XYZ file of C-alpha atoms in Angstrom:
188
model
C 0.000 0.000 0.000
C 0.872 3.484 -0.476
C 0.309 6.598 0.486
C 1.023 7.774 4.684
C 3.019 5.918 6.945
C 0.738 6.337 9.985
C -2.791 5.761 7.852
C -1.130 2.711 6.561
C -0.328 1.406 10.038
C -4.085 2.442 11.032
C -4.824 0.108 8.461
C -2.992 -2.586 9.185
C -4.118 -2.497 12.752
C -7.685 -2.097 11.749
C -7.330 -5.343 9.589
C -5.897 -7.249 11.640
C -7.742 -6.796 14.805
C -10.786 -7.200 12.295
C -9.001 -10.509 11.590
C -8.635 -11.608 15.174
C -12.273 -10.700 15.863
C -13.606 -12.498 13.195
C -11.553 -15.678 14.662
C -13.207 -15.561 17.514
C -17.213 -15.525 15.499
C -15.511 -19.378 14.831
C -16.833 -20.371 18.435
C -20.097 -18.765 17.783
C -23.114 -20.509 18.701
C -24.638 -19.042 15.619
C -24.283 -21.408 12.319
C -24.285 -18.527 10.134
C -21.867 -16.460 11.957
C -19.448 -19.764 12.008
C -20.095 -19.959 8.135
C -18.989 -16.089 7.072
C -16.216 -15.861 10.116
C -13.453 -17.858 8.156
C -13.760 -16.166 5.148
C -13.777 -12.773 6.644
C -10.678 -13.686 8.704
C -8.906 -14.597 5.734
C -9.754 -10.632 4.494
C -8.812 -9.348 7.631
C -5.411 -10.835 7.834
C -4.612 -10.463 4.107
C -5.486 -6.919 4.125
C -3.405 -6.306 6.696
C -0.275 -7.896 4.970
C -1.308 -5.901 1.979
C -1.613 -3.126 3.797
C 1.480 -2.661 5.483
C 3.892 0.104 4.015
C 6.426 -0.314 0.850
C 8.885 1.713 3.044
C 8.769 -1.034 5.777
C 8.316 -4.104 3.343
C 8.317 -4.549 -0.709
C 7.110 -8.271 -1.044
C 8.806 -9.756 -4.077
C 6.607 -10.451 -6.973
C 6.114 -13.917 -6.333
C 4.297 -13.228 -2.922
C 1.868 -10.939 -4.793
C 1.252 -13.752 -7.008
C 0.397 -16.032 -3.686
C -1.871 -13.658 -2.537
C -3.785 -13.553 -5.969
C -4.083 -17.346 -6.045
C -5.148 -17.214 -2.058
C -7.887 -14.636 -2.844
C -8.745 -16.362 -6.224
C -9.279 -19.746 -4.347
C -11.731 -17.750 -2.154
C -13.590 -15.962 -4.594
C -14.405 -19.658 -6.557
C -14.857 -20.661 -3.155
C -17.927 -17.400 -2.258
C -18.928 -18.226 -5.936
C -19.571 -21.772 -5.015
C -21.751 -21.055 -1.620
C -23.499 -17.827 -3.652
C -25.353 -20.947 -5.343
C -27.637 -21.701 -2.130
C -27.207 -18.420 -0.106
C -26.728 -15.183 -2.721
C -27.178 -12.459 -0.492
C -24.018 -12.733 1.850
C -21.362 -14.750 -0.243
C -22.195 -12.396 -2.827
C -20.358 -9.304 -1.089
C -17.408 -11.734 -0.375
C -17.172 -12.687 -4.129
C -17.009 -8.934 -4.762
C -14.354 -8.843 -1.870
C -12.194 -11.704 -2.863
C -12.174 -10.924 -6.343
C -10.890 -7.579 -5.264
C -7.996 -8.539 -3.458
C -7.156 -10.767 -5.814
C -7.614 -7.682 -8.478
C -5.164 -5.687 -6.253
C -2.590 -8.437 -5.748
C -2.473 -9.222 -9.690
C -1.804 -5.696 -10.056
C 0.871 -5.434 -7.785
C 2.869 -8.372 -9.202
C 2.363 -6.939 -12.975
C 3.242 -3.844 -11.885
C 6.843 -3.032 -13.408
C 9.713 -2.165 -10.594
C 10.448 1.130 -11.169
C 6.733 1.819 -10.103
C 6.937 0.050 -6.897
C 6.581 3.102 -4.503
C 3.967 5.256 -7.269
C 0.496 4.450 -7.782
C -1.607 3.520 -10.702
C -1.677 0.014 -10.676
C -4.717 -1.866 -12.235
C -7.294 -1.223 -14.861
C -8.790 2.876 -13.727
C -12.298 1.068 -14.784
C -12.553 -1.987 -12.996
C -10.409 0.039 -9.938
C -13.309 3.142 -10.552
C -16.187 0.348 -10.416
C -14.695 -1.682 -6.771
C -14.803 1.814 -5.745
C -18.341 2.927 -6.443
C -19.093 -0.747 -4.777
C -17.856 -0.502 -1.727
C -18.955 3.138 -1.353
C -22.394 2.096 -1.774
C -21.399 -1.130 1.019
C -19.730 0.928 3.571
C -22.173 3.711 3.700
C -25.038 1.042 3.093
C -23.624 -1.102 6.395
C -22.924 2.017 7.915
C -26.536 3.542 8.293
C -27.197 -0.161 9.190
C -24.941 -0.416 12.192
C -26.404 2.006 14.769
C -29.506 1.024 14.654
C -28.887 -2.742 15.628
C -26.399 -1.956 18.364
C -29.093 0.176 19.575
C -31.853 -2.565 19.409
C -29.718 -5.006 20.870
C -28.813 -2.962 24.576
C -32.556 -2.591 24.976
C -33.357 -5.967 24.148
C -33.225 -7.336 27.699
C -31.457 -6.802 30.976
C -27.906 -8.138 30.749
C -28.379 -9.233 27.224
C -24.906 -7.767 26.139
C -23.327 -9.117 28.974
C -24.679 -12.526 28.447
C -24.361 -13.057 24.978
C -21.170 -14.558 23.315
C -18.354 -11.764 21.873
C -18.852 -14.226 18.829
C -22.391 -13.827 19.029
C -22.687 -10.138 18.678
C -24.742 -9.267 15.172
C -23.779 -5.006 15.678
C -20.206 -6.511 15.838
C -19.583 -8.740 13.230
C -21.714 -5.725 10.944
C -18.876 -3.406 12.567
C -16.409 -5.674 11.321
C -17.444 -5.624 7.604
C -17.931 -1.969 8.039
C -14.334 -1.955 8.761
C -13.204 -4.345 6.529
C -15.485 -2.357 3.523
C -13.738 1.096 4.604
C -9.869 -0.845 4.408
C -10.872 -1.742 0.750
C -11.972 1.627 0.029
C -8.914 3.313 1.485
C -6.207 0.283 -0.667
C -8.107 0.496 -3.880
C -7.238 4.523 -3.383
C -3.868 3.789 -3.176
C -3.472 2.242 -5.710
């Protein structure tokens, strides 16, 4: 990623602590929260390696490549489950594919251009930005109203139920994730 130092390390640290929370949805009690937490760990973590700053690390081109394959696993992988359950494995096709996008572009990308942007096609780059716009401010507008529901929904409710088991939460976390793809498809 490009762009400044301390945003990128916001970034990073966003990521991966959306990563880490997203591990912990894996001991939900919730099927469907079990189902989407893998997947959205994988983002979390490999947006975080992505985004961490060409000053501190330059992966050779070969990693980039890994990360394309990784992401392009995925995506056949949210294509697959989009078959019985669109709505969800939809957005993580769109997300997958994306990273994916961005790590293909970063291994084409010749050396001389490692630190400058303009990696990728400006039209498919232009059209995973207009997506996630629409997602982040979509999820966004969609987030305070369920925390809000869910403190009033009974005495000690939030205390009782399961970190893992949090709905506002894991819709935080996509938020988060959503505004980390906005911010690396920028810097591109």
């Amino acid at each position: 990623m490009h762009g400044s130092l301390s945003a990128a390390w916001l970034l990073v640290a966003l990521c991966a602590a959306t990563g880490v929370y997203c591990l912990l949805r894996l001991r939900s009690a919730v099927e469907e929260q079990r189902r989407t937490a893998g997947g959205e760990a994988l983002m979390g973590f490999g947006m975080a390696l992505m985004a961490v700053p060409a000053a501190v690390l330059t992966p050779p081109r070969w990693a980039w490549l890994l990360y394309a394959v990784v992401f392009g696993g995925a995506a056949l992988r949210a294509l697959w489950a989009s078959r019985t359950a669109p709505g969800h494995h939809l957005h993580h096709l769109v997300g997958t594919f994306a990273m994916a996008y961005m790590a293909l572009a970063m291994a084409v990308r010749p050396a001389a251009h490692a630190h400058h942007g303009g990696a990728g096609a400006p039209l498919l780059t232009g059209l995973l930005l207009v997506y996630f716009t629409a997602y982040v401010l979509w999820t966004g507008a969609r987030v305070a109203p369920l925390a809000a529901a869910s403190q009033g929904a009974s005495p000690g409710g939030a205390v009782w139920a399961g970190w893992g088991d949090r709905p506002e939460l894991a819709r935080a976390c996509r938020l988060s994730m959503g505004i980390g793809m906005l911010a690396m498809l920028l810097a591109m």
